[in-house]
Short mmCIF file of C-alpha atoms and ligand atoms in Angstrom, two decimals:
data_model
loop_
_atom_site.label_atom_id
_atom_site.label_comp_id
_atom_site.label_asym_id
_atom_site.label_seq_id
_atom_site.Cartn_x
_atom_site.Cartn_y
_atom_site.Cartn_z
CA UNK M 1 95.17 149.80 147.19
CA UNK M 2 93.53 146.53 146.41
CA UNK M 3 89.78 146.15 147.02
CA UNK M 4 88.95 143.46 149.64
CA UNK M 5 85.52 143.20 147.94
CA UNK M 6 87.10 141.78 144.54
CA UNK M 7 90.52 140.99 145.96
CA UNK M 8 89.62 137.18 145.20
CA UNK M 9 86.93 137.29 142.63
CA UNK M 10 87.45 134.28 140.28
CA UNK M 11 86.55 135.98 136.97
CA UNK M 12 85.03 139.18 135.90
CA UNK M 13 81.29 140.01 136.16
CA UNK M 14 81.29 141.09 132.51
CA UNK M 15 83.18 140.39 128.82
CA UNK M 16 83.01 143.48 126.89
CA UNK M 17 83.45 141.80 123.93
CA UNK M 18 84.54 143.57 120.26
CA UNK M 19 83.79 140.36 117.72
CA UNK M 20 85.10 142.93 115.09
CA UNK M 21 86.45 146.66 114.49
CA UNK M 22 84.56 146.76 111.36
CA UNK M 23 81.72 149.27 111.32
CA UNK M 24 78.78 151.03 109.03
CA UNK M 25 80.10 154.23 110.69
CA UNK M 26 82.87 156.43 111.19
CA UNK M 27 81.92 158.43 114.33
CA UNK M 28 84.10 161.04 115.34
CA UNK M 29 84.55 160.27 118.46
CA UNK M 30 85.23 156.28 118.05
CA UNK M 31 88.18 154.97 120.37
CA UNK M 32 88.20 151.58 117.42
CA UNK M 33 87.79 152.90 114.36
CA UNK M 34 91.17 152.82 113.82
CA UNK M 35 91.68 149.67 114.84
CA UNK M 36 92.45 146.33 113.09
CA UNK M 37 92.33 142.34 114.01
CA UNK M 38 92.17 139.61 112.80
CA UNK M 39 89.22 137.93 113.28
CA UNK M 40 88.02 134.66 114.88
CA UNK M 41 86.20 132.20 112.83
CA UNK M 42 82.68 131.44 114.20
CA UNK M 43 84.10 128.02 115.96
CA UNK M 44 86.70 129.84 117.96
CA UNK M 45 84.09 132.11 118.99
CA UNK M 46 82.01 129.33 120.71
CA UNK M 47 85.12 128.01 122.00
CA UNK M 48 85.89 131.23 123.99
CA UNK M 49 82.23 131.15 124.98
CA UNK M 50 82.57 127.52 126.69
CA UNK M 51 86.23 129.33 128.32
CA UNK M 52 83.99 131.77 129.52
CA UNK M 53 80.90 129.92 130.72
CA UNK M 54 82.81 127.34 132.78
CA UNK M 55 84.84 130.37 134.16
CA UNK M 56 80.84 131.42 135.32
CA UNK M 57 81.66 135.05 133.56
CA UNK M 58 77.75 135.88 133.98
CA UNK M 59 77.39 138.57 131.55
CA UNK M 60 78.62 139.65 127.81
CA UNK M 61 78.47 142.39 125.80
CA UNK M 62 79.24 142.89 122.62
CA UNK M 63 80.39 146.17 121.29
CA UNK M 64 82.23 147.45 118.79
CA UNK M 65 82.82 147.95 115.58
CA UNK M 66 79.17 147.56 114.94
CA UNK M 67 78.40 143.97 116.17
CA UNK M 68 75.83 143.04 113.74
CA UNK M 69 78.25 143.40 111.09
CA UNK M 70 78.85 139.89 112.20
CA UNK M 71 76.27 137.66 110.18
CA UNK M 72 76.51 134.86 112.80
CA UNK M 73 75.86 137.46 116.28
CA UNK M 74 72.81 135.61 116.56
CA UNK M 75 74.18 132.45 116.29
CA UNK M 76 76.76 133.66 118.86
CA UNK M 77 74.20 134.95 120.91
CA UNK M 78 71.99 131.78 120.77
CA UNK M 79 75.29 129.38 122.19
CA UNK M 80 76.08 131.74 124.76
CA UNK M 81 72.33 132.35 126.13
CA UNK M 82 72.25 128.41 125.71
CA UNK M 83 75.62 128.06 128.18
CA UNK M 84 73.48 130.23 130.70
CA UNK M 85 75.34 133.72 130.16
CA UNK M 86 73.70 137.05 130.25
CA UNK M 87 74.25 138.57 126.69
CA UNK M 88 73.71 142.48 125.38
CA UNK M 89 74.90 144.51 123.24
CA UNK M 90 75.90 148.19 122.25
CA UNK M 91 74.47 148.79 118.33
CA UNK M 92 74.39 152.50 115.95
CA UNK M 93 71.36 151.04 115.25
CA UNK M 94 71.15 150.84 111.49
CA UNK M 95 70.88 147.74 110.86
CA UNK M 96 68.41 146.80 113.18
CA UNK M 97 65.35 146.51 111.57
CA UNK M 98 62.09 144.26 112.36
CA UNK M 99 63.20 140.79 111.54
CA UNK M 100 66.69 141.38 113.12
CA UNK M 101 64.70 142.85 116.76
CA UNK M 102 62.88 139.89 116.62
CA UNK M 103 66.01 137.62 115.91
CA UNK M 104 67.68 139.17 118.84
CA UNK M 105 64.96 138.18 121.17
CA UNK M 106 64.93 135.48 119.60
CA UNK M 107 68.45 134.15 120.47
CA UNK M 108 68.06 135.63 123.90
CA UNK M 109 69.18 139.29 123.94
CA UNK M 110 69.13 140.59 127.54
CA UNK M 111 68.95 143.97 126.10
CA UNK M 112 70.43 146.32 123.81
CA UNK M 113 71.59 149.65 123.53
CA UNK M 114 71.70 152.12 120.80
CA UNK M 115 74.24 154.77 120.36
CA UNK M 116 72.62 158.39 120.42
CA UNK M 117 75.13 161.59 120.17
CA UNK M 118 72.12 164.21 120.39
CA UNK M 119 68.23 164.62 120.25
CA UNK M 120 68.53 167.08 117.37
CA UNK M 121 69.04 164.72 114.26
CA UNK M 122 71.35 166.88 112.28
CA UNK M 123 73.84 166.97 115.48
CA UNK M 124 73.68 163.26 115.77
CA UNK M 125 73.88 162.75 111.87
CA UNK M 126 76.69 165.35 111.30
CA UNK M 127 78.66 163.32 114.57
CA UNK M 128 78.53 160.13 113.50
CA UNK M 129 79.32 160.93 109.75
CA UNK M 130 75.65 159.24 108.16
CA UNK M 131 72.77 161.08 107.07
CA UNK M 132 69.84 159.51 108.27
CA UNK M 133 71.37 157.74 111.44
CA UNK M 134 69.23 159.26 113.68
CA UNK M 135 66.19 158.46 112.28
CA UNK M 136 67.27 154.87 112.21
CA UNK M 137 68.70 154.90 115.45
CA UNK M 138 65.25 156.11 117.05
CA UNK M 139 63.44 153.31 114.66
CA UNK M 140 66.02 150.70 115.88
CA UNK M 141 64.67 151.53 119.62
CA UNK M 142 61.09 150.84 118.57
CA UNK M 143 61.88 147.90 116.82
CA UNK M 144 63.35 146.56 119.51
CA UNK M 145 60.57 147.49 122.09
CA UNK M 146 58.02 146.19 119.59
CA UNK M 147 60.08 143.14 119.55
CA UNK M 148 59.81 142.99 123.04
CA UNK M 149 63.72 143.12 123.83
CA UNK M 150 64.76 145.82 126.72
CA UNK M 151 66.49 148.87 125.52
CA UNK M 152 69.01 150.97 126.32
CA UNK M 153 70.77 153.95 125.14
CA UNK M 154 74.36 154.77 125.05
CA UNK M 155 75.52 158.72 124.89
CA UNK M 156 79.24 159.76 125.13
CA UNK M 157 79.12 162.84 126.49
CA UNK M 158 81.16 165.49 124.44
CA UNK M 159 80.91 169.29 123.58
CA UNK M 160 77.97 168.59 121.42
CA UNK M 161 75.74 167.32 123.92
CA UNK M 162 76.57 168.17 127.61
CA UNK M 163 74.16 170.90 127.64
CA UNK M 164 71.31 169.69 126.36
CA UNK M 165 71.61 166.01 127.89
CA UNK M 166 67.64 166.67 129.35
CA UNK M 167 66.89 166.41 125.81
CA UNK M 168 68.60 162.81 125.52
CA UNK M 169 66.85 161.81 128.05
CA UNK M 170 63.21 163.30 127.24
CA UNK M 171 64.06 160.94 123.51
CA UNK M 172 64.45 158.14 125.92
CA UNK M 173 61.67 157.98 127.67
CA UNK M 174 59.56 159.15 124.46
CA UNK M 175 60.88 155.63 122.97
CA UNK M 176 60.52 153.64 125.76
CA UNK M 177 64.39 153.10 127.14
CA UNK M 178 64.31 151.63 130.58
CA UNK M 179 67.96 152.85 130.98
CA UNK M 180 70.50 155.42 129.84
CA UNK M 181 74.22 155.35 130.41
CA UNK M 182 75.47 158.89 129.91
CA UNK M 183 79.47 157.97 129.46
CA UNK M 184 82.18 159.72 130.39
CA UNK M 185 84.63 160.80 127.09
CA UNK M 186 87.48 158.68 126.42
CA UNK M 187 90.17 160.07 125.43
CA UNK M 188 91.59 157.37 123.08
CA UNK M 189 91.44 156.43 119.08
CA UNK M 190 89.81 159.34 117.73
CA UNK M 191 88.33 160.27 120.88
CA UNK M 192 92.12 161.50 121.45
CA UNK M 193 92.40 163.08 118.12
CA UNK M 194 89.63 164.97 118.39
CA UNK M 195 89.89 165.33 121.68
CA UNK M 196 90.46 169.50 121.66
CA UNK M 197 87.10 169.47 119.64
CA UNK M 198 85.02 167.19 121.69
CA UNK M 199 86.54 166.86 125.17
CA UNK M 200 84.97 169.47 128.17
CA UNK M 201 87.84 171.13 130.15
CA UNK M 202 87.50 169.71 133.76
CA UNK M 203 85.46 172.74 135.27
CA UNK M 204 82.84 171.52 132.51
CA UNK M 205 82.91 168.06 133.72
CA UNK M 206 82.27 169.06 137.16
CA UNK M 207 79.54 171.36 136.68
CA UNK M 208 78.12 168.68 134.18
CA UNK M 209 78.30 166.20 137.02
CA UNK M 210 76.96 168.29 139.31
CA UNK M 211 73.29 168.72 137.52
CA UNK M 212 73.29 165.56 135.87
CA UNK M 213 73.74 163.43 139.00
CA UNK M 214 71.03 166.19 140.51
CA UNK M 215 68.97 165.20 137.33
CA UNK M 216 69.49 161.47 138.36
CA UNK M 217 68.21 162.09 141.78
CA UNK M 218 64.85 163.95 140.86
CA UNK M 219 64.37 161.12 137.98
CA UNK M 220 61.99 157.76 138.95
CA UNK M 221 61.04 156.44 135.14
CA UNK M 222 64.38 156.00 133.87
CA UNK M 223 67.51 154.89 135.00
CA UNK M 224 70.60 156.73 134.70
CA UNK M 225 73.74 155.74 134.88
CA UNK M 226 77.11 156.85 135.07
CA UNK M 227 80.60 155.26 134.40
CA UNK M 228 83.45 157.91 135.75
CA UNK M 229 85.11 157.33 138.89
CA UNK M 230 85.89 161.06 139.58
CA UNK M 231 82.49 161.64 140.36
CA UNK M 232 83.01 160.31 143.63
CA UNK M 233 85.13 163.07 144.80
CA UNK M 234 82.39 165.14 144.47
CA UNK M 235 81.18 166.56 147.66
CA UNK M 236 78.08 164.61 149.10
CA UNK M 237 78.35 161.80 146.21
CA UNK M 238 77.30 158.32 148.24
CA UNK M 239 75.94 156.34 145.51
CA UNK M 240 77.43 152.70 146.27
CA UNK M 241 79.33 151.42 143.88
CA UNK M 242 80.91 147.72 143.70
CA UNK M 243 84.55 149.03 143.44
CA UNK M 244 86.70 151.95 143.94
CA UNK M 245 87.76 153.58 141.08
CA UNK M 246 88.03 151.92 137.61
CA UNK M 247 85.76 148.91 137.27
CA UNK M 248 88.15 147.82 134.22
CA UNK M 249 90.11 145.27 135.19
CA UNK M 250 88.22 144.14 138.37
CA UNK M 251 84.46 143.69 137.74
CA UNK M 252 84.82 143.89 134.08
CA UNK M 253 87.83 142.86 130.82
CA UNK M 254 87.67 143.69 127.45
CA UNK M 255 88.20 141.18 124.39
CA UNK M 256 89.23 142.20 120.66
CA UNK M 257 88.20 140.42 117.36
CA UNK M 258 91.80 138.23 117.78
CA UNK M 259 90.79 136.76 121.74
CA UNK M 260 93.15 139.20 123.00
CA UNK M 261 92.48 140.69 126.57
CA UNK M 262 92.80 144.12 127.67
CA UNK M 263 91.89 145.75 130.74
CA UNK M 264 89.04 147.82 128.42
CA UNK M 265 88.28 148.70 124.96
CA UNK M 266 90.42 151.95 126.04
CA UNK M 267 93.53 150.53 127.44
CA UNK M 268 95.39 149.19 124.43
CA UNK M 269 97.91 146.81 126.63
CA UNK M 270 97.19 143.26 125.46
CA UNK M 271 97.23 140.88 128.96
CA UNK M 272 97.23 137.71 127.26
CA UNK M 273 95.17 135.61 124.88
CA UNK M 274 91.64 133.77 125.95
CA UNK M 275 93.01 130.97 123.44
CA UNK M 276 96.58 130.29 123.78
CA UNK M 277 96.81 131.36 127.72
CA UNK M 278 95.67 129.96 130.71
CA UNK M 279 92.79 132.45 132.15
CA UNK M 280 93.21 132.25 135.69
CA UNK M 281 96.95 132.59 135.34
CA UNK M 282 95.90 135.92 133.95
CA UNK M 283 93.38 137.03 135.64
CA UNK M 284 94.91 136.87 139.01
CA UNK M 285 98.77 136.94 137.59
CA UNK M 286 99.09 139.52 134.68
CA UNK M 287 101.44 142.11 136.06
CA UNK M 288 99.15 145.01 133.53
CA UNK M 289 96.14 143.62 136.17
CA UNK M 290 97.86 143.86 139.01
CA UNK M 291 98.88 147.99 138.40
CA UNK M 292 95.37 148.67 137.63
CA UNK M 293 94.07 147.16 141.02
CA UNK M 294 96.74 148.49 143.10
CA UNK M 295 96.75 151.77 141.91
CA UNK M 296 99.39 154.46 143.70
CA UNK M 297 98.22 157.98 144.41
CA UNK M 298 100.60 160.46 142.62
CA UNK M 299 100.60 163.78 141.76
CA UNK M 300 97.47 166.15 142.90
CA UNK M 301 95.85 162.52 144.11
CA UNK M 302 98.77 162.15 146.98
CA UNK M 303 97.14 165.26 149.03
CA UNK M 304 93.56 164.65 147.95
CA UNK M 305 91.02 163.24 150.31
CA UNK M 306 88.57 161.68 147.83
CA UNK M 307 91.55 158.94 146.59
CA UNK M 308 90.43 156.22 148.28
CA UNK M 309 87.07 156.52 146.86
CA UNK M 310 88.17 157.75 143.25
CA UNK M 311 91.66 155.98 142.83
CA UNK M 312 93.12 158.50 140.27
CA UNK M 313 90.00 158.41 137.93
CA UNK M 314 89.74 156.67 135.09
CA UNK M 315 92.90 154.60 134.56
CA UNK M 316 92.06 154.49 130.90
CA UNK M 317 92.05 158.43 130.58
CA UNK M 318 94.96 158.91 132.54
CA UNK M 319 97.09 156.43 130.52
CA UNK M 320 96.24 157.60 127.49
CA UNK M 321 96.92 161.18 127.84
CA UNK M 322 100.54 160.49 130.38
CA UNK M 323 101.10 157.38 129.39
CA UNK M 324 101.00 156.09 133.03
CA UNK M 325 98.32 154.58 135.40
CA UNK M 326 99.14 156.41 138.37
CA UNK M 327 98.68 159.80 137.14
CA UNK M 328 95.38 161.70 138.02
CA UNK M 329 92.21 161.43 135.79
CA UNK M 330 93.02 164.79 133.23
CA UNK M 331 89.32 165.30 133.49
CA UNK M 332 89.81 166.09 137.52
CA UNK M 333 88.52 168.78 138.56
CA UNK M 334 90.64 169.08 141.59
CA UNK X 1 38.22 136.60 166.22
CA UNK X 2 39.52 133.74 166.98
CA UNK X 3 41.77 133.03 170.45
CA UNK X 4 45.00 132.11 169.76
CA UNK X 5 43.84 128.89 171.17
CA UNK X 6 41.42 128.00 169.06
CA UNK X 7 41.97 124.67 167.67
CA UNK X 8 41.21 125.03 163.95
CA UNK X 9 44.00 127.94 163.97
CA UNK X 10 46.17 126.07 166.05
CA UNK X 11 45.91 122.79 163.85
CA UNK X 12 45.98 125.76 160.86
CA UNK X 13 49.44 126.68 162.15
CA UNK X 14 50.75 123.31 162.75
CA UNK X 15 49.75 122.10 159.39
CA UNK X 16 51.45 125.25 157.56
CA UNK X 17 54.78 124.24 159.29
CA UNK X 18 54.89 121.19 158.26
CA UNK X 19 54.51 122.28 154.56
CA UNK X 20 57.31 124.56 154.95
CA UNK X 21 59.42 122.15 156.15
CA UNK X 22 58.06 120.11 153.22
CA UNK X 23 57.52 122.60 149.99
CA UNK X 24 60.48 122.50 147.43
CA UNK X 25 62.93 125.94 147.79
CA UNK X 26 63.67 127.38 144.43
CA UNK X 27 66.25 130.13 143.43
CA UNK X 28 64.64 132.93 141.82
CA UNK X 29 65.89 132.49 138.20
CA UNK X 30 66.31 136.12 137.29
CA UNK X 31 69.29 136.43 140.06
CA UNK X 32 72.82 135.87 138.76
CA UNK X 33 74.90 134.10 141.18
CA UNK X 34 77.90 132.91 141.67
CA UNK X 35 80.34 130.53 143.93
CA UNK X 36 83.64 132.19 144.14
CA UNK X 37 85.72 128.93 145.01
CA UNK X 38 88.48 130.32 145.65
CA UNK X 39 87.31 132.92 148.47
CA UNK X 40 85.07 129.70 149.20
CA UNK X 41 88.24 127.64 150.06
CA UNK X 42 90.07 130.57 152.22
CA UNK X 43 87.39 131.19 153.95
CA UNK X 44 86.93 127.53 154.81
CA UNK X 45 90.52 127.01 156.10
CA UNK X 46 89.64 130.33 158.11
CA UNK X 47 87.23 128.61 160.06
CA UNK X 48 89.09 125.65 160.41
CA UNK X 49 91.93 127.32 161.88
CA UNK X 50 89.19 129.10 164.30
CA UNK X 51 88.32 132.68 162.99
CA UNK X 52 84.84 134.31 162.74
CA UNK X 53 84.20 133.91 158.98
CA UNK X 54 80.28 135.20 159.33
CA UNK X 55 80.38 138.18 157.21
CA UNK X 56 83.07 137.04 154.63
CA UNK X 57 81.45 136.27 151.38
CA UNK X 58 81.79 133.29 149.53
CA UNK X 59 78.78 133.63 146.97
CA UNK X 60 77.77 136.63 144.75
CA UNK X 61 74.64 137.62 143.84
CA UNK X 62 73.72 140.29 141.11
CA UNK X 63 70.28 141.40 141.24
CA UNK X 64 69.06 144.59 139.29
CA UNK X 65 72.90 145.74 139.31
CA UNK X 66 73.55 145.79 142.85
CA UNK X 67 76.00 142.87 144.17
CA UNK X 68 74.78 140.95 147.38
CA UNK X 69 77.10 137.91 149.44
CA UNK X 70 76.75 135.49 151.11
CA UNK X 71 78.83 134.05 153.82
CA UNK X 72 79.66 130.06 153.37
CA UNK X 73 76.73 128.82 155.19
CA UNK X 74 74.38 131.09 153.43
CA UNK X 75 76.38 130.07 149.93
CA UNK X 76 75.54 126.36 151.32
CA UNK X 77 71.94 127.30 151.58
CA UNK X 78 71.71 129.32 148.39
CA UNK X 79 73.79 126.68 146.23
CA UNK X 80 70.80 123.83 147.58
CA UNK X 81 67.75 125.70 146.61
CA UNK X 82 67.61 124.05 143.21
CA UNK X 83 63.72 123.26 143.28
CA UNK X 84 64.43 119.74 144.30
CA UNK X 85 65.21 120.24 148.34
CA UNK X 86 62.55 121.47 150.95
CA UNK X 87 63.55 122.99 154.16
CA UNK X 88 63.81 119.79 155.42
CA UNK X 89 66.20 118.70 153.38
CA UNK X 90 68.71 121.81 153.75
CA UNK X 91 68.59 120.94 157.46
CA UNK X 92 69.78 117.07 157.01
CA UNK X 93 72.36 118.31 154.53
CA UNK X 94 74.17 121.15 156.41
CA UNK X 95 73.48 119.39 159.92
CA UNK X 96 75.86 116.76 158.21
CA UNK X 97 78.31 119.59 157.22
CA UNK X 98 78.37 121.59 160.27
CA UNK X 99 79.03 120.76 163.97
CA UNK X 100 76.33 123.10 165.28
CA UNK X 101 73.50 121.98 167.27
CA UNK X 102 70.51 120.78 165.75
CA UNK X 103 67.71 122.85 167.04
CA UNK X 104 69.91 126.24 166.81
CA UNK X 105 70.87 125.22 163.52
CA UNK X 106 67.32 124.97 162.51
CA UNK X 107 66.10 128.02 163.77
CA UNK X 108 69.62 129.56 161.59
CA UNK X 109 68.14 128.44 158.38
CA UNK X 110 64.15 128.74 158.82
CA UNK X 111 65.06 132.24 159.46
CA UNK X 112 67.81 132.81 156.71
CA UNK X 113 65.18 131.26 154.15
CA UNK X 114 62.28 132.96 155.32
CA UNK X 115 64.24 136.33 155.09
CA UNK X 116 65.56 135.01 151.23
CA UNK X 117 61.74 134.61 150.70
CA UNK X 118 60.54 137.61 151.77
CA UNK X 119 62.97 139.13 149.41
CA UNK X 120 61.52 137.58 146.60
CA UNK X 121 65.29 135.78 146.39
CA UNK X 122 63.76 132.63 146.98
CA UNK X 123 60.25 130.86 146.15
CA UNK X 124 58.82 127.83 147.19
CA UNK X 125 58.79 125.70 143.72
S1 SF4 A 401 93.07 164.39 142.72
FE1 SF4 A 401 93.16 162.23 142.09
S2 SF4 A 401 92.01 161.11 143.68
FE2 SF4 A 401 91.49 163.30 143.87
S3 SF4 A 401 89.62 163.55 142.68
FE3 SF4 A 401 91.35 164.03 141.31
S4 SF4 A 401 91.84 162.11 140.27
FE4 SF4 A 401 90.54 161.60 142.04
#
């Protein structure tokens, strides 16, 4: 079912961009850890900027890896504020210190978000594999406030947080976060490996879903946001959302160190190359496109009232686990 | 109180529209925008071959995360508000573009860029 709303858009809204796979960390839950690319030199890098500007792609962000492993992010960040884009980022924090908050105002950070697994330090520490990470992951917000840039925070929700996500979002607003995106688990890299760890059974995703979104409602001084399609099969959900389903693909693409495209940073089918291909012939002709905007009920989702809305889930989760698009979400709860 | 026919309100009212017509329309620059050219060009050989095109959108706006059209003549509109145009001006320029009458056509965009105003969408620069 294609979305009329998007049917024709002429790029994405947003570049989540991975400049390199190289990280500080080794999280346990990382979908890119295991990863490798080569990466682009810093001239390439500006030349996929200009691709992107005069395709009008308004915003970028830069994940991960850990982008400011990347001594010249700020010079990136400086050419593509300069071209008129929107740039963020998603950080672990650690190396953001005074003088690099102030460089990334300086070079015209929209905002950025930090990583946070857990309020409770050890939890967080313990998750992401580095003692201390916490600590600097809290400084890294203040920093950044100080510095005047907007912050967010980023917190995959897992086993070791789901009940106690009040407490993420109490660290928020003690820091000063105007928003936090509570994301749904991905079930790919090590997210997959450890997925019998770390993963909720579908029950637990509903019933999480249930009092976070009831959280969200009851909350004025802090956004919260969401990024799982199967929410909106729950009963009463009518929060508006640009598109149906998976955003991945429609409103948003995903780049890797080498300028190859992929629906998202989960979806490890390579569409094309922002270098060596033409874009639009992509963007409106890559067959791996297509199937993700015309997705196919199958399965449970054939009989199930809430597809039009939810589309199967998230394409991502589904394809990783069955190996196909069409299947339903594995985190339904249906 | 003054009457509604008291001259120095009157003259007060008559003077005011003639600076709107006159004052310089500015995007606000916080909103992220958009022409999608080529919705833009179906939707122009829509109209030409007749159809009601009003609520197909040929511009995007993204403001605080929420996505907002607009239809070709309020793309037109939108797309001219670059500081250097006044009411006025938008007027000339899409009375040029479009066979509508002039007065109607007026009345269309006074109250298009009054709403954009009120919205904060818009200032006068
Ligand atoms: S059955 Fe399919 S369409 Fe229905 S809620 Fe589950 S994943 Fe979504």
């Amino acid at each position: 079912m294609a979305d009329a709303v998007t049917e024709l858009f002429s790029a994405p809204l947003t570049f989540n961009w991975t400049l390199s796979f190289r990280c500080n960390f080794s999280c346990s839950h990382c979908y890119s850890r295991d990863e490798q690319a080569e990466e682009l030199p810093t001239a390439d890098i500006l030349r996929i900027i200009d691709i992107l500007a005069e395709k009008q792609v308004p915003f970028i962000n830069f994940g991960g890896g850990e982008p400011l492993i990347r001594d010249d992010l700020f010079e990136i960040a400086d050419y593509a504020t300069g071209k008129g884009l929107n740039v963020s980022m998603n950080s672990n924090g650690w190396l953001v210190d005074t003088a690099a908050a102030n460089r990334l105002r300086a070079c015209g950070f929209k905002s950025v978000g930090i990583s946070i697994d857990s309020a409770e330090a050890a939890l967080h520490d313990d998750f992401r594999n580095m003692p201390g990470s916490f600590d600097r992951a809290v400084a890294a917000l203040d920093h950044l406030r100080r510095a005047g840039v907007r912050t967010t925070m980023s917190s995959v929700i897992s086993r070791i947080n789901y009940r106690n996500f009040r407490d993420l979002l109490d660290l928020a607003r003690a820091h000063g976060v105007a928003q936090v995106y509570l994301h749904n688990f991905k079930c790919s890299g090590r997210g997959l490996k450890n997925r019998e760890d770390l993963d909720l059974s579908p029950e637990e995703w509903k019933a999480f879903y249930v009092e976070a979104l009831q959280v969200k409602q009851e909350t004025t001084d802090l956004l919260i946001s969401f990024d799982d399609p199967v929410i909106s099969s729950l009963p009463g959900y009518d929060e508006k959302s640009l598109v149906s389903g998976s955003s991945c693909g429609k409103l948003s693409l995903h780049m890797r160190p080498n300028g190859d495209i992929t629906p998202c940073g989960f979806i490890p089918l390579v569409v094309g190359n922002i270098l060596k291909d033409d874009f639009d012939t992509l963007w409106y002709d890559s067959p791996i496109l297509k199937k993700m905007r015309n997705k196919e009920a199958s399965g449970k989702c054939m009989d199930c009232g809430a597809f039009e809305k939810c589309l199967g889930g998230c394409t991502a989760r589904a394809f990783a686990v069955t190996g196909e698009f069409n299947q339903p979400d594995p985190h339904c709860w249906k | 109180m003054a009457s509604s026919f008291d001259p120095e309100t009157l003259g007060g009212k008559i003077t005011q529209g003639r600076n709107r017509l006159l004052k310089k329309l500015l995007r606000n620059p916080d909103i992220v925008w958009r022409v999608e050219k080529r919705r833009e060009a179906e939707i122009v050989k829509a109209l030409e071959a007749g159809e009601d095109v009003s609520d197909k959108g040929s511009v995007i706006l993204i403001i605080s995360g929420m996505m907002h059209q607009l239809n070709l003549v309020g793309g037109k509109i939108w797309s001219l508000c670059d500081g250097q145009r006044s009411l006025g001006d938008l007027i000339e320029a899409l009375a040029v573009e479009f066979e509508v009458e002039r007065d109607e056509l007026a009345e269309d965009v006074e109250g298009f860029v009054d709403d954009l105003l009120q919205r904060g969408w818009l200032k006068h620069g």
